[in-house]
Amino acid sequence: MRVPLYYMAPVVLLTAACSSGSNHHSYNAADDTAVSMNEVAQAADSTGFTNDITSVNSPSRKRVRTADVRCRVGSVFNAVSTLEHVVRSVDGMVSESVMQNESVVTRDISYSADSLKRIELYTPVANLTLRVPTASLDSVVHTLTGMATFIDYRTLKDEDKTLSYLSNAMKNNGPAPAAIKPVAKSSTLAIAQYKDQKYDTQTDRRIENLAILDDVHYATFTVQLFQPQQADVQIIVNPERLTRAQFGTEFLLAVRSGFESFGALFIFLISCWPYIILLVLGILIYRKVLRKKLSVQ
């Protein structure tokens, strides 16, 4: 049955309206993205500071803080769990968290007729890389040192990146160069390559400034943990006893091995028959000559 066209008209209009709304939403999302990218570029090139940066302790200076601690704890697992919880509670991030057991020595000793006692000495260790809000770095470091039973070393660094940040921002905010026109010795391709290279350089400076801002807001905390040696004791089967044959089988194998050795010796002697004949002839000639000498005397 054919559907009248005036029944299909509302459906077509509704579909077109939905499509137009979807496209309008996509355009708005693209505009929002473009605005956010412009804001990011402006933040990377900003040279405005809310405070006087001539003071070394000015809050507006771009100071990058890092911490590095290696210490012994009572339990590596508990210390790692506590640190990860503390970092997440202050809106930080666990960039890397690795726990492992470093084997020191493994020894097997007799335990029973068919088993061994395996003793393995190992050291539990952990390596963490944490990104902590700069304002919370001291409290996180204090939390770790409070759990430590022995501190191998603790290093705190506060590096000022203000001048590097200003250098990149001022270069990007410099006056626009005059329009370049091709001359006799240049080409349109060379000018295009120059513009591309300049754009790449500006982008690299912006990315470098964004990395500085990221490091200013979030300090990097590197942690190495270890605890006293632990012993892992296991009772395992003795592989030599398990793979060793019974007495009857070993006896038959020994007899067979003896016959094989005797046969190999016999074959070897047979293969040397020319030398044996020469040896016998030599003995006979020697005895004959010896008898003649004795008879002459």
PDB file of C-alpha atoms in Angstrom:
ATOM      1  CA  MET A   1       0.000   0.000   0.000  1.00  0.00           C
ATOM      2  CA  ARG A   2       1.386   3.417  -0.924  1.00  0.00           C
ATOM      3  CA  VAL A   3       1.612   6.049   1.816  1.00  0.00           C
ATOM      4  CA  PRO A   4       0.288   9.500   0.897  1.00  0.00           C
ATOM      5  CA  LEU A   5       2.976  12.161   0.614  1.00  0.00           C
ATOM      6  CA  TYR A   6       1.258  14.550   3.048  1.00  0.00           C
ATOM      7  CA  TYR A   7       1.629  11.826   5.760  1.00  0.00           C
ATOM      8  CA  MET A   8       5.401  11.612   5.170  1.00  0.00           C
ATOM      9  CA  ALA A   9       6.017  15.370   5.210  1.00  0.00           C
ATOM     10  CA  PRO A  10       6.055  15.741   9.053  1.00  0.00           C
ATOM     11  CA  VAL A  11       8.543  12.858   9.361  1.00  0.00           C
ATOM     12  CA  VAL A  12      10.896  14.448   6.835  1.00  0.00           C
ATOM     13  CA  LEU A  13      10.705  17.835   8.563  1.00  0.00           C
ATOM     14  CA  LEU A  14      11.374  16.275  11.986  1.00  0.00           C
ATOM     15  CA  THR A  15      14.418  14.407  10.656  1.00  0.00           C
ATOM     16  CA  ALA A  16      15.825  17.560   9.098  1.00  0.00           C
ATOM     17  CA  ALA A  17      15.336  19.483  12.348  1.00  0.00           C
ATOM     18  CA  CYS A  18      17.167  16.804  14.358  1.00  0.00           C
ATOM     19  CA  SER A  19      20.026  16.776  11.856  1.00  0.00           C
ATOM     20  CA  SER A  20      20.286  20.565  12.018  1.00  0.00           C
ATOM     21  CA  GLY A  21      20.338  20.461  15.819  1.00  0.00           C
ATOM     22  CA  SER A  22      23.072  17.813  15.795  1.00  0.00           C
ATOM     23  CA  ASN A  23      25.197  19.833  13.380  1.00  0.00           C
ATOM     24  CA  HIS A  24      24.676  22.969  15.459  1.00  0.00           C
ATOM     25  CA  HIS A  25      25.813  21.063  18.567  1.00  0.00           C
ATOM     26  CA  SER A  26      28.912  19.843  16.715  1.00  0.00           C
ATOM     27  CA  TYR A  27      29.751  23.388  15.644  1.00  0.00           C
ATOM     28  CA  ASN A  28      29.368  24.625  19.219  1.00  0.00           C
ATOM     29  CA  ALA A  29      31.645  21.839  20.494  1.00  0.00           C
ATOM     30  CA  ALA A  30      34.245  22.750  17.883  1.00  0.00           C
ATOM     31  CA  ASP A  31      34.025  26.414  18.914  1.00  0.00           C
ATOM     32  CA  ASP A  32      34.456  25.453  22.577  1.00  0.00           C
ATOM     33  CA  THR A  33      37.503  23.377  21.696  1.00  0.00           C
ATOM     34  CA  ALA A  34      38.994  26.235  19.699  1.00  0.00           C
ATOM     35  CA  VAL A  35      38.432  28.624  22.588  1.00  0.00           C
ATOM     36  CA  SER A  36      40.049  26.234  25.039  1.00  0.00           C
ATOM     37  CA  MET A  37      43.080  25.811  22.763  1.00  0.00           C
ATOM     38  CA  ASN A  38      43.412  29.590  22.527  1.00  0.00           C
ATOM     39  CA  GLU A  39      43.237  29.840  26.292  1.00  0.00           C
ATOM     40  CA  VAL A  40      45.977  27.222  26.590  1.00  0.00           C
ATOM     41  CA  ALA A  41      48.173  29.141  24.158  1.00  0.00           C
ATOM     42  CA  GLN A  42      47.558  32.389  26.063  1.00  0.00           C
ATOM     43  CA  ALA A  43      48.456  30.707  29.352  1.00  0.00           C
ATOM     44  CA  ALA A  44      51.728  29.449  27.882  1.00  0.00           C
ATOM     45  CA  ASP A  45      52.622  32.919  26.524  1.00  0.00           C
ATOM     46  CA  SER A  46      51.407  34.965  29.482  1.00  0.00           C
ATOM     47  CA  THR A  47      53.913  37.394  30.985  1.00  0.00           C
ATOM     48  CA  GLY A  48      51.530  38.924  33.515  1.00  0.00           C
ATOM     49  CA  PHE A  49      52.308  38.197  37.180  1.00  0.00           C
ATOM     50  CA  THR A  50      50.065  39.007  40.127  1.00  0.00           C
ATOM     51  CA  ASN A  51      53.045  39.610  42.432  1.00  0.00           C
ATOM     52  CA  ASP A  52      56.462  41.189  42.169  1.00  0.00           C
ATOM     53  CA  ILE A  53      58.855  38.551  40.810  1.00  0.00           C
ATOM     54  CA  THR A  54      61.996  40.390  41.900  1.00  0.00           C
ATOM     55  CA  SER A  55      61.715  38.673  45.283  1.00  0.00           C
ATOM     56  CA  VAL A  56      63.100  35.153  45.288  1.00  0.00           C
ATOM     57  CA  ASN A  57      60.184  33.994  47.466  1.00  0.00           C
ATOM     58  CA  SER A  58      57.497  35.653  45.359  1.00  0.00           C
ATOM     59  CA  PRO A  59      54.457  33.389  44.826  1.00  0.00           C
ATOM     60  CA  SER A  60      54.448  34.354  41.142  1.00  0.00           C
ATOM     61  CA  ARG A  61      57.845  32.840  40.430  1.00  0.00           C
ATOM     62  CA  LYS A  62      57.864  29.552  38.524  1.00  0.00           C
ATOM     63  CA  ARG A  63      59.442  27.264  41.103  1.00  0.00           C
ATOM     64  CA  VAL A  64      59.643  23.534  40.434  1.00  0.00           C
ATOM     65  CA  ARG A  65      59.920  21.294  43.478  1.00  0.00           C
ATOM     66  CA  THR A  66      61.092  17.677  43.514  1.00  0.00           C
ATOM     67  CA  ALA A  67      61.807  15.162  46.251  1.00  0.00           C
ATOM     68  CA  ASP A  68      63.736  11.886  46.263  1.00  0.00           C
ATOM     69  CA  VAL A  69      63.735   9.526  49.250  1.00  0.00           C
ATOM     70  CA  ARG A  70      65.168   6.048  49.802  1.00  0.00           C
ATOM     71  CA  CYS A  71      64.392   4.444  53.124  1.00  0.00           C
ATOM     72  CA  ARG A  72      63.746   1.178  54.944  1.00  0.00           C
ATOM     73  CA  VAL A  73      60.287   0.430  56.273  1.00  0.00           C
ATOM     74  CA  GLY A  74      58.777  -2.329  58.348  1.00  0.00           C
ATOM     75  CA  SER A  75      56.441  -3.462  55.569  1.00  0.00           C
ATOM     76  CA  VAL A  76      56.840  -2.388  51.955  1.00  0.00           C
ATOM     77  CA  PHE A  77      53.272  -3.328  51.064  1.00  0.00           C
ATOM     78  CA  ASN A  78      51.739  -1.309  53.914  1.00  0.00           C
ATOM     79  CA  ALA A  79      53.964   1.694  53.196  1.00  0.00           C
ATOM     80  CA  VAL A  80      53.088   1.684  49.486  1.00  0.00           C
ATOM     81  CA  SER A  81      49.366   1.382  50.227  1.00  0.00           C
ATOM     82  CA  THR A  82      49.526   4.268  52.705  1.00  0.00           C
ATOM     83  CA  LEU A  83      51.467   6.509  50.319  1.00  0.00           C
ATOM     84  CA  GLU A  84      49.118   5.841  47.408  1.00  0.00           C
ATOM     85  CA  HIS A  85      46.106   6.605  49.606  1.00  0.00           C
ATOM     86  CA  VAL A  86      47.647   9.857  50.898  1.00  0.00           C
ATOM     87  CA  VAL A  87      48.600  11.033  47.397  1.00  0.00           C
ATOM     88  CA  ARG A  88      45.122  10.396  46.015  1.00  0.00           C
ATOM     89  CA  SER A  89      43.531  12.121  49.012  1.00  0.00           C
ATOM     90  CA  VAL A  90      45.345  15.382  48.138  1.00  0.00           C
ATOM     91  CA  ASP A  91      44.325  15.114  44.443  1.00  0.00           C
ATOM     92  CA  GLY A  92      47.716  13.798  43.356  1.00  0.00           C
ATOM     93  CA  MET A  93      48.557  11.037  40.904  1.00  0.00           C
ATOM     94  CA  VAL A  94      50.535   7.797  41.153  1.00  0.00           C
ATOM     95  CA  SER A  95      52.570   7.818  37.941  1.00  0.00           C
ATOM     96  CA  GLU A  96      54.369   4.545  38.681  1.00  0.00           C
ATOM     97  CA  SER A  97      54.177   1.968  41.451  1.00  0.00           C
ATOM     98  CA  VAL A  98      56.293  -1.198  41.264  1.00  0.00           C
ATOM     99  CA  MET A  99      56.724  -3.768  44.044  1.00  0.00           C
ATOM    100  CA  GLN A 100      58.966  -6.812  43.712  1.00  0.00           C
ATOM    101  CA  ASN A 101      61.110  -9.256  45.683  1.00  0.00           C
ATOM    102  CA  GLU A 102      64.823  -9.251  44.929  1.00  0.00           C
ATOM    103  CA  SER A 103      66.246 -12.730  45.502  1.00  0.00           C
ATOM    104  CA  VAL A 104      69.483 -12.802  47.515  1.00  0.00           C
ATOM    105  CA  VAL A 105      70.321 -16.510  47.827  1.00  0.00           C
ATOM    106  CA  THR A 106      68.538 -19.853  47.397  1.00  0.00           C
ATOM    107  CA  ARG A 107      69.679 -23.034  49.129  1.00  0.00           C
ATOM    108  CA  ASP A 108      68.329 -26.614  49.144  1.00  0.00           C
ATOM    109  CA  ILE A 109      69.021 -28.914  52.107  1.00  0.00           C
ATOM    110  CA  SER A 110      67.948 -32.516  52.766  1.00  0.00           C
ATOM    111  CA  TYR A 111      64.705 -32.813  54.680  1.00  0.00           C
ATOM    112  CA  SER A 112      63.609 -36.447  54.291  1.00  0.00           C
ATOM    113  CA  ALA A 113      64.306 -39.465  52.085  1.00  0.00           C
ATOM    114  CA  ASP A 114      62.432 -38.019  49.106  1.00  0.00           C
ATOM    115  CA  SER A 115      62.096 -34.293  49.855  1.00  0.00           C
ATOM    116  CA  LEU A 116      64.170 -31.138  50.240  1.00  0.00           C
ATOM    117  CA  LYS A 117      63.783 -27.949  52.220  1.00  0.00           C
ATOM    118  CA  ARG A 118      64.278 -24.944  49.963  1.00  0.00           C
ATOM    119  CA  ILE A 119      65.245 -21.709  51.744  1.00  0.00           C
ATOM    120  CA  GLU A 120      65.170 -18.499  49.719  1.00  0.00           C
ATOM    121  CA  LEU A 121      66.322 -15.179  51.161  1.00  0.00           C
ATOM    122  CA  TYR A 122      64.803 -12.140  49.461  1.00  0.00           C
ATOM    123  CA  THR A 123      64.407  -8.400  49.980  1.00  0.00           C
ATOM    124  CA  PRO A 124      61.028  -6.747  49.271  1.00  0.00           C
ATOM    125  CA  VAL A 125      61.514  -3.445  47.412  1.00  0.00           C
ATOM    126  CA  ALA A 126      59.275  -0.854  45.793  1.00  0.00           C
ATOM    127  CA  ASN A 127      59.777   2.058  43.409  1.00  0.00           C
ATOM    128  CA  LEU A 128      57.194   4.828  43.126  1.00  0.00           C
ATOM    129  CA  THR A 129      56.904   7.997  41.092  1.00  0.00           C
ATOM    130  CA  LEU A 130      54.270  10.325  42.535  1.00  0.00           C
ATOM    131  CA  ARG A 131      52.843  13.609  41.277  1.00  0.00           C
ATOM    132  CA  VAL A 132      51.806  15.651  44.294  1.00  0.00           C
ATOM    133  CA  PRO A 133      50.310  19.157  44.485  1.00  0.00           C
ATOM    134  CA  THR A 134      53.184  21.430  45.446  1.00  0.00           C
ATOM    135  CA  ALA A 135      51.432  22.684  48.575  1.00  0.00           C
ATOM    136  CA  SER A 136      51.056  19.085  49.844  1.00  0.00           C
ATOM    137  CA  LEU A 137      54.579  17.843  49.078  1.00  0.00           C
ATOM    138  CA  ASP A 138      55.980  18.479  52.570  1.00  0.00           C
ATOM    139  CA  SER A 139      53.114  16.641  54.272  1.00  0.00           C
ATOM    140  CA  VAL A 140      53.480  13.618  51.970  1.00  0.00           C
ATOM    141  CA  VAL A 141      57.247  13.483  52.575  1.00  0.00           C
ATOM    142  CA  HIS A 142      56.621  13.753  56.324  1.00  0.00           C
ATOM    143  CA  THR A 143      54.151  10.856  56.112  1.00  0.00           C
ATOM    144  CA  LEU A 144      56.792   8.653  54.488  1.00  0.00           C
ATOM    145  CA  THR A 145      59.629   9.589  56.841  1.00  0.00           C
ATOM    146  CA  GLY A 146      57.298   8.888  59.759  1.00  0.00           C
ATOM    147  CA  MET A 147      56.941   5.275  58.573  1.00  0.00           C
ATOM    148  CA  ALA A 148      60.684   4.818  57.897  1.00  0.00           C
ATOM    149  CA  THR A 149      62.905   2.849  60.263  1.00  0.00           C
ATOM    150  CA  PHE A 150      66.076   3.896  58.429  1.00  0.00           C
ATOM    151  CA  ILE A 151      66.542   6.700  55.883  1.00  0.00           C
ATOM    152  CA  ASP A 152      69.261   6.021  53.340  1.00  0.00           C
ATOM    153  CA  TYR A 153      68.948   9.498  51.823  1.00  0.00           C
ATOM    154  CA  ARG A 154      66.428  12.302  51.364  1.00  0.00           C
ATOM    155  CA  THR A 155      66.836  14.951  48.660  1.00  0.00           C
ATOM    156  CA  LEU A 156      64.612  18.019  48.268  1.00  0.00           C
ATOM    157  CA  LYS A 157      65.081  20.387  45.322  1.00  0.00           C
ATOM    158  CA  ASP A 158      63.485  23.745  44.560  1.00  0.00           C
ATOM    159  CA  GLU A 159      64.440  24.898  41.050  1.00  0.00           C
ATOM    160  CA  ASP A 160      63.473  28.348  39.750  1.00  0.00           C
ATOM    161  CA  LYS A 161      62.265  28.259  36.117  1.00  0.00           C
ATOM    162  CA  THR A 162      61.021  31.862  35.992  1.00  0.00           C
ATOM    163  CA  LEU A 163      63.637  33.119  33.566  1.00  0.00           C
ATOM    164  CA  SER A 164      63.209  30.156  31.212  1.00  0.00           C
ATOM    165  CA  TYR A 165      59.448  30.691  31.226  1.00  0.00           C
ATOM    166  CA  LEU A 166      59.830  34.431  30.561  1.00  0.00           C
ATOM    167  CA  SER A 167      62.308  33.808  27.753  1.00  0.00           C
ATOM    168  CA  ASN A 168      59.897  31.513  25.903  1.00  0.00           C
ATOM    169  CA  ALA A 169      56.889  33.780  26.491  1.00  0.00           C
ATOM    170  CA  MET A 170      58.652  36.972  25.386  1.00  0.00           C
ATOM    171  CA  LYS A 171      59.970  35.316  22.228  1.00  0.00           C
ATOM    172  CA  ASN A 172      56.466  34.173  21.307  1.00  0.00           C
ATOM    173  CA  ASN A 173      54.990  37.602  22.121  1.00  0.00           C
ATOM    174  CA  GLY A 174      57.525  39.468  20.010  1.00  0.00           C
ATOM    175  CA  PRO A 175      56.415  41.800  17.208  1.00  0.00           C
ATOM    176  CA  ALA A 176      55.145  40.128  14.079  1.00  0.00           C
ATOM    177  CA  PRO A 177      57.771  40.058  11.335  1.00  0.00           C
ATOM    178  CA  ALA A 178      57.264  41.973   8.159  1.00  0.00           C
ATOM    179  CA  ALA A 179      55.832  40.125   5.206  1.00  0.00           C
ATOM    180  CA  ILE A 180      58.495  38.223   3.354  1.00  0.00           C
ATOM    181  CA  LYS A 181      58.542  38.525  -0.398  1.00  0.00           C
ATOM    182  CA  PRO A 182      60.459  36.213  -2.672  1.00  0.00           C
ATOM    183  CA  VAL A 183      63.682  37.616  -4.041  1.00  0.00           C
ATOM    184  CA  ALA A 184      65.835  36.466  -6.885  1.00  0.00           C
ATOM    185  CA  LYS A 185      67.737  33.871  -4.868  1.00  0.00           C
ATOM    186  CA  SER A 186      64.781  32.563  -2.831  1.00  0.00           C
ATOM    187  CA  SER A 187      61.711  30.581  -3.707  1.00  0.00           C
ATOM    188  CA  THR A 188      58.160  30.227  -2.488  1.00  0.00           C
ATOM    189  CA  LEU A 189      59.005  26.773  -1.126  1.00  0.00           C
ATOM    190  CA  ALA A 190      61.893  28.144   0.974  1.00  0.00           C
ATOM    191  CA  ILE A 191      59.638  30.844   2.443  1.00  0.00           C
ATOM    192  CA  ALA A 192      56.986  28.242   3.292  1.00  0.00           C
ATOM    193  CA  GLN A 193      59.584  26.054   4.987  1.00  0.00           C
ATOM    194  CA  TYR A 194      60.815  29.050   6.996  1.00  0.00           C
ATOM    195  CA  LYS A 195      57.271  29.819   8.185  1.00  0.00           C
ATOM    196  CA  ASP A 196      56.685  26.179   9.125  1.00  0.00           C
ATOM    197  CA  GLN A 197      59.937  26.072  11.068  1.00  0.00           C
ATOM    198  CA  LYS A 198      59.056  29.281  12.894  1.00  0.00           C
ATOM    199  CA  TYR A 199      55.616  27.928  13.808  1.00  0.00           C
ATOM    200  CA  ASP A 200      57.172  24.704  15.090  1.00  0.00           C
ATOM    201  CA  THR A 201      59.635  26.690  17.210  1.00  0.00           C
ATOM    202  CA  GLN A 202      56.839  28.769  18.751  1.00  0.00           C
ATOM    203  CA  THR A 203      54.834  25.623  19.447  1.00  0.00           C
ATOM    204  CA  ASP A 204      57.818  23.960  21.127  1.00  0.00           C
ATOM    205  CA  ARG A 205      58.275  27.015  23.357  1.00  0.00           C
ATOM    206  CA  ARG A 206      54.593  26.942  24.310  1.00  0.00           C
ATOM    207  CA  ILE A 207      54.786  23.236  25.139  1.00  0.00           C
ATOM    208  CA  GLU A 208      57.912  23.851  27.214  1.00  0.00           C
ATOM    209  CA  ASN A 209      56.128  26.594  29.165  1.00  0.00           C
ATOM    210  CA  LEU A 210      53.105  24.346  29.697  1.00  0.00           C
ATOM    211  CA  ALA A 211      55.451  21.669  31.054  1.00  0.00           C
ATOM    212  CA  ILE A 212      56.953  24.259  33.416  1.00  0.00           C
ATOM    213  CA  LEU A 213      53.479  25.261  34.622  1.00  0.00           C
ATOM    214  CA  ASP A 214      52.606  21.605  35.133  1.00  0.00           C
ATOM    215  CA  ASP A 215      55.762  21.034  37.184  1.00  0.00           C
ATOM    216  CA  VAL A 216      55.088  24.207  39.182  1.00  0.00           C
ATOM    217  CA  HIS A 217      51.641  23.010  40.222  1.00  0.00           C
ATOM    218  CA  TYR A 218      52.578  19.343  40.747  1.00  0.00           C
ATOM    219  CA  ALA A 219      55.840  18.292  42.383  1.00  0.00           C
ATOM    220  CA  THR A 220      57.521  15.013  41.439  1.00  0.00           C
ATOM    221  CA  PHE A 221      58.182  12.691  44.383  1.00  0.00           C
ATOM    222  CA  THR A 222      60.426   9.672  43.716  1.00  0.00           C
ATOM    223  CA  VAL A 223      60.413   6.960  46.383  1.00  0.00           C
ATOM    224  CA  GLN A 224      62.513   3.826  46.855  1.00  0.00           C
ATOM    225  CA  LEU A 225      61.475   1.490  49.661  1.00  0.00           C
ATOM    226  CA  PHE A 226      63.040  -1.673  51.039  1.00  0.00           C
ATOM    227  CA  GLN A 227      62.678  -3.790  54.149  1.00  0.00           C
ATOM    228  CA  PRO A 228      64.889  -6.306  55.985  1.00  0.00           C
ATOM    229  CA  GLN A 229      65.565  -9.651  54.329  1.00  0.00           C
ATOM    230  CA  GLN A 230      62.814 -12.227  54.533  1.00  0.00           C
ATOM    231  CA  ALA A 231      63.020 -16.021  54.304  1.00  0.00           C
ATOM    232  CA  ASP A 232      60.693 -18.165  52.243  1.00  0.00           C
ATOM    233  CA  VAL A 233      60.803 -21.849  53.297  1.00  0.00           C
ATOM    234  CA  GLN A 234      59.246 -24.586  51.149  1.00  0.00           C
ATOM    235  CA  ILE A 235      59.243 -28.381  51.285  1.00  0.00           C
ATOM    236  CA  ILE A 236      59.741 -29.699  47.753  1.00  0.00           C
ATOM    237  CA  VAL A 237      60.298 -33.144  46.257  1.00  0.00           C
ATOM    238  CA  ASN A 238      63.852 -34.331  45.684  1.00  0.00           C
ATOM    239  CA  PRO A 239      64.189 -34.517  41.889  1.00  0.00           C
ATOM    240  CA  GLU A 240      67.089 -36.982  42.091  1.00  0.00           C
ATOM    241  CA  ARG A 241      65.040 -39.411  44.178  1.00  0.00           C
ATOM    242  CA  LEU A 242      62.004 -38.901  42.003  1.00  0.00           C
ATOM    243  CA  THR A 243      63.835 -39.600  38.743  1.00  0.00           C
ATOM    244  CA  ARG A 244      66.093 -42.405  40.037  1.00  0.00           C
ATOM    245  CA  ALA A 245      65.257 -45.950  38.809  1.00  0.00           C
ATOM    246  CA  GLN A 246      64.610 -48.915  41.132  1.00  0.00           C
ATOM    247  CA  PHE A 247      67.336 -51.416  42.121  1.00  0.00           C
ATOM    248  CA  GLY A 248      66.285 -54.130  39.671  1.00  0.00           C
ATOM    249  CA  THR A 249      66.173 -51.683  36.794  1.00  0.00           C
ATOM    250  CA  GLU A 250      69.579 -50.259  37.718  1.00  0.00           C
ATOM    251  CA  PHE A 251      71.041 -53.814  37.954  1.00  0.00           C
ATOM    252  CA  LEU A 252      69.783 -54.756  34.508  1.00  0.00           C
ATOM    253  CA  LEU A 253      71.037 -51.476  33.101  1.00  0.00           C
ATOM    254  CA  ALA A 254      74.481 -52.109  34.645  1.00  0.00           C
ATOM    255  CA  VAL A 255      74.652 -55.636  33.143  1.00  0.00           C
ATOM    256  CA  ARG A 256      73.601 -54.339  29.778  1.00  0.00           C
ATOM    257  CA  SER A 257      76.125 -51.527  29.972  1.00  0.00           C
ATOM    258  CA  GLY A 258      78.873 -54.080  30.790  1.00  0.00           C
ATOM    259  CA  PHE A 259      77.982 -56.232  27.781  1.00  0.00           C
ATOM    260  CA  GLU A 260      77.942 -53.163  25.571  1.00  0.00           C
ATOM    261  CA  SER A 261      81.384 -52.139  26.850  1.00  0.00           C
ATOM    262  CA  PHE A 262      82.768 -55.659  26.274  1.00  0.00           C
ATOM    263  CA  GLY A 263      81.294 -55.746  22.778  1.00  0.00           C
ATOM    264  CA  ALA A 264      82.778 -52.361  21.994  1.00  0.00           C
ATOM    265  CA  LEU A 265      86.208 -53.567  23.184  1.00  0.00           C
ATOM    266  CA  PHE A 266      85.929 -56.737  21.082  1.00  0.00           C
ATOM    267  CA  ILE A 267      84.949 -54.735  18.005  1.00  0.00           C
ATOM    268  CA  PHE A 268      87.898 -52.444  18.629  1.00  0.00           C
ATOM    269  CA  LEU A 269      90.312 -55.371  18.819  1.00  0.00           C
ATOM    270  CA  ILE A 270      88.858 -56.882  15.659  1.00  0.00           C
ATOM    271  CA  SER A 271      89.342 -53.604  13.847  1.00  0.00           C
ATOM    272  CA  CYS A 272      93.031 -53.676  14.879  1.00  0.00           C
ATOM    273  CA  TRP A 273      93.798 -57.158  13.436  1.00  0.00           C
ATOM    274  CA  PRO A 274      96.609 -55.945  11.122  1.00  0.00           C
ATOM    275  CA  TYR A 275      98.492 -54.522  14.054  1.00  0.00           C
ATOM    276  CA  ILE A 276      97.913 -57.676  16.096  1.00  0.00           C
ATOM    277  CA  ILE A 277      99.347 -59.829  13.282  1.00  0.00           C
ATOM    278  CA  LEU A 278     102.387 -57.600  13.014  1.00  0.00           C
ATOM    279  CA  LEU A 279     102.854 -57.784  16.775  1.00  0.00           C
ATOM    280  CA  VAL A 280     102.693 -61.606  16.741  1.00  0.00           C
ATOM    281  CA  LEU A 281     105.150 -61.801  13.849  1.00  0.00           C
ATOM    282  CA  GLY A 282     107.500 -59.461  15.625  1.00  0.00           C
ATOM    283  CA  ILE A 283     107.410 -61.599  18.774  1.00  0.00           C
ATOM    284  CA  LEU A 284     108.080 -64.779  16.789  1.00  0.00           C
ATOM    285  CA  ILE A 285     111.010 -63.241  14.918  1.00  0.00           C
ATOM    286  CA  TYR A 286     112.459 -61.887  18.125  1.00  0.00           C
ATOM    287  CA  ARG A 287     112.244 -65.282  19.842  1.00  0.00           C
ATOM    288  CA  LYS A 288     113.824 -66.986  16.835  1.00  0.00           C
ATOM    289  CA  VAL A 289     116.704 -64.549  16.754  1.00  0.00           C
ATOM    290  CA  LEU A 290     117.130 -64.863  20.503  1.00  0.00           C
ATOM    291  CA  ARG A 291     117.344 -68.676  20.267  1.00  0.00           C
ATOM    292  CA  LYS A 292     120.049 -68.470  17.579  1.00  0.00           C
ATOM    293  CA  LYS A 293     122.157 -66.233  19.754  1.00  0.00           C
ATOM    294  CA  LEU A 294     121.809 -68.575  22.699  1.00  0.00           C
ATOM    295  CA  SER A 295     122.739 -71.613  20.574  1.00  0.00           C
ATOM    296  CA  VAL A 296     125.880 -69.889  19.255  1.00  0.00           C
ATOM    297  CA  GLN A 297     127.033 -69.139  22.774  1.00  0.00           C
TER     298      GLN A 297
END
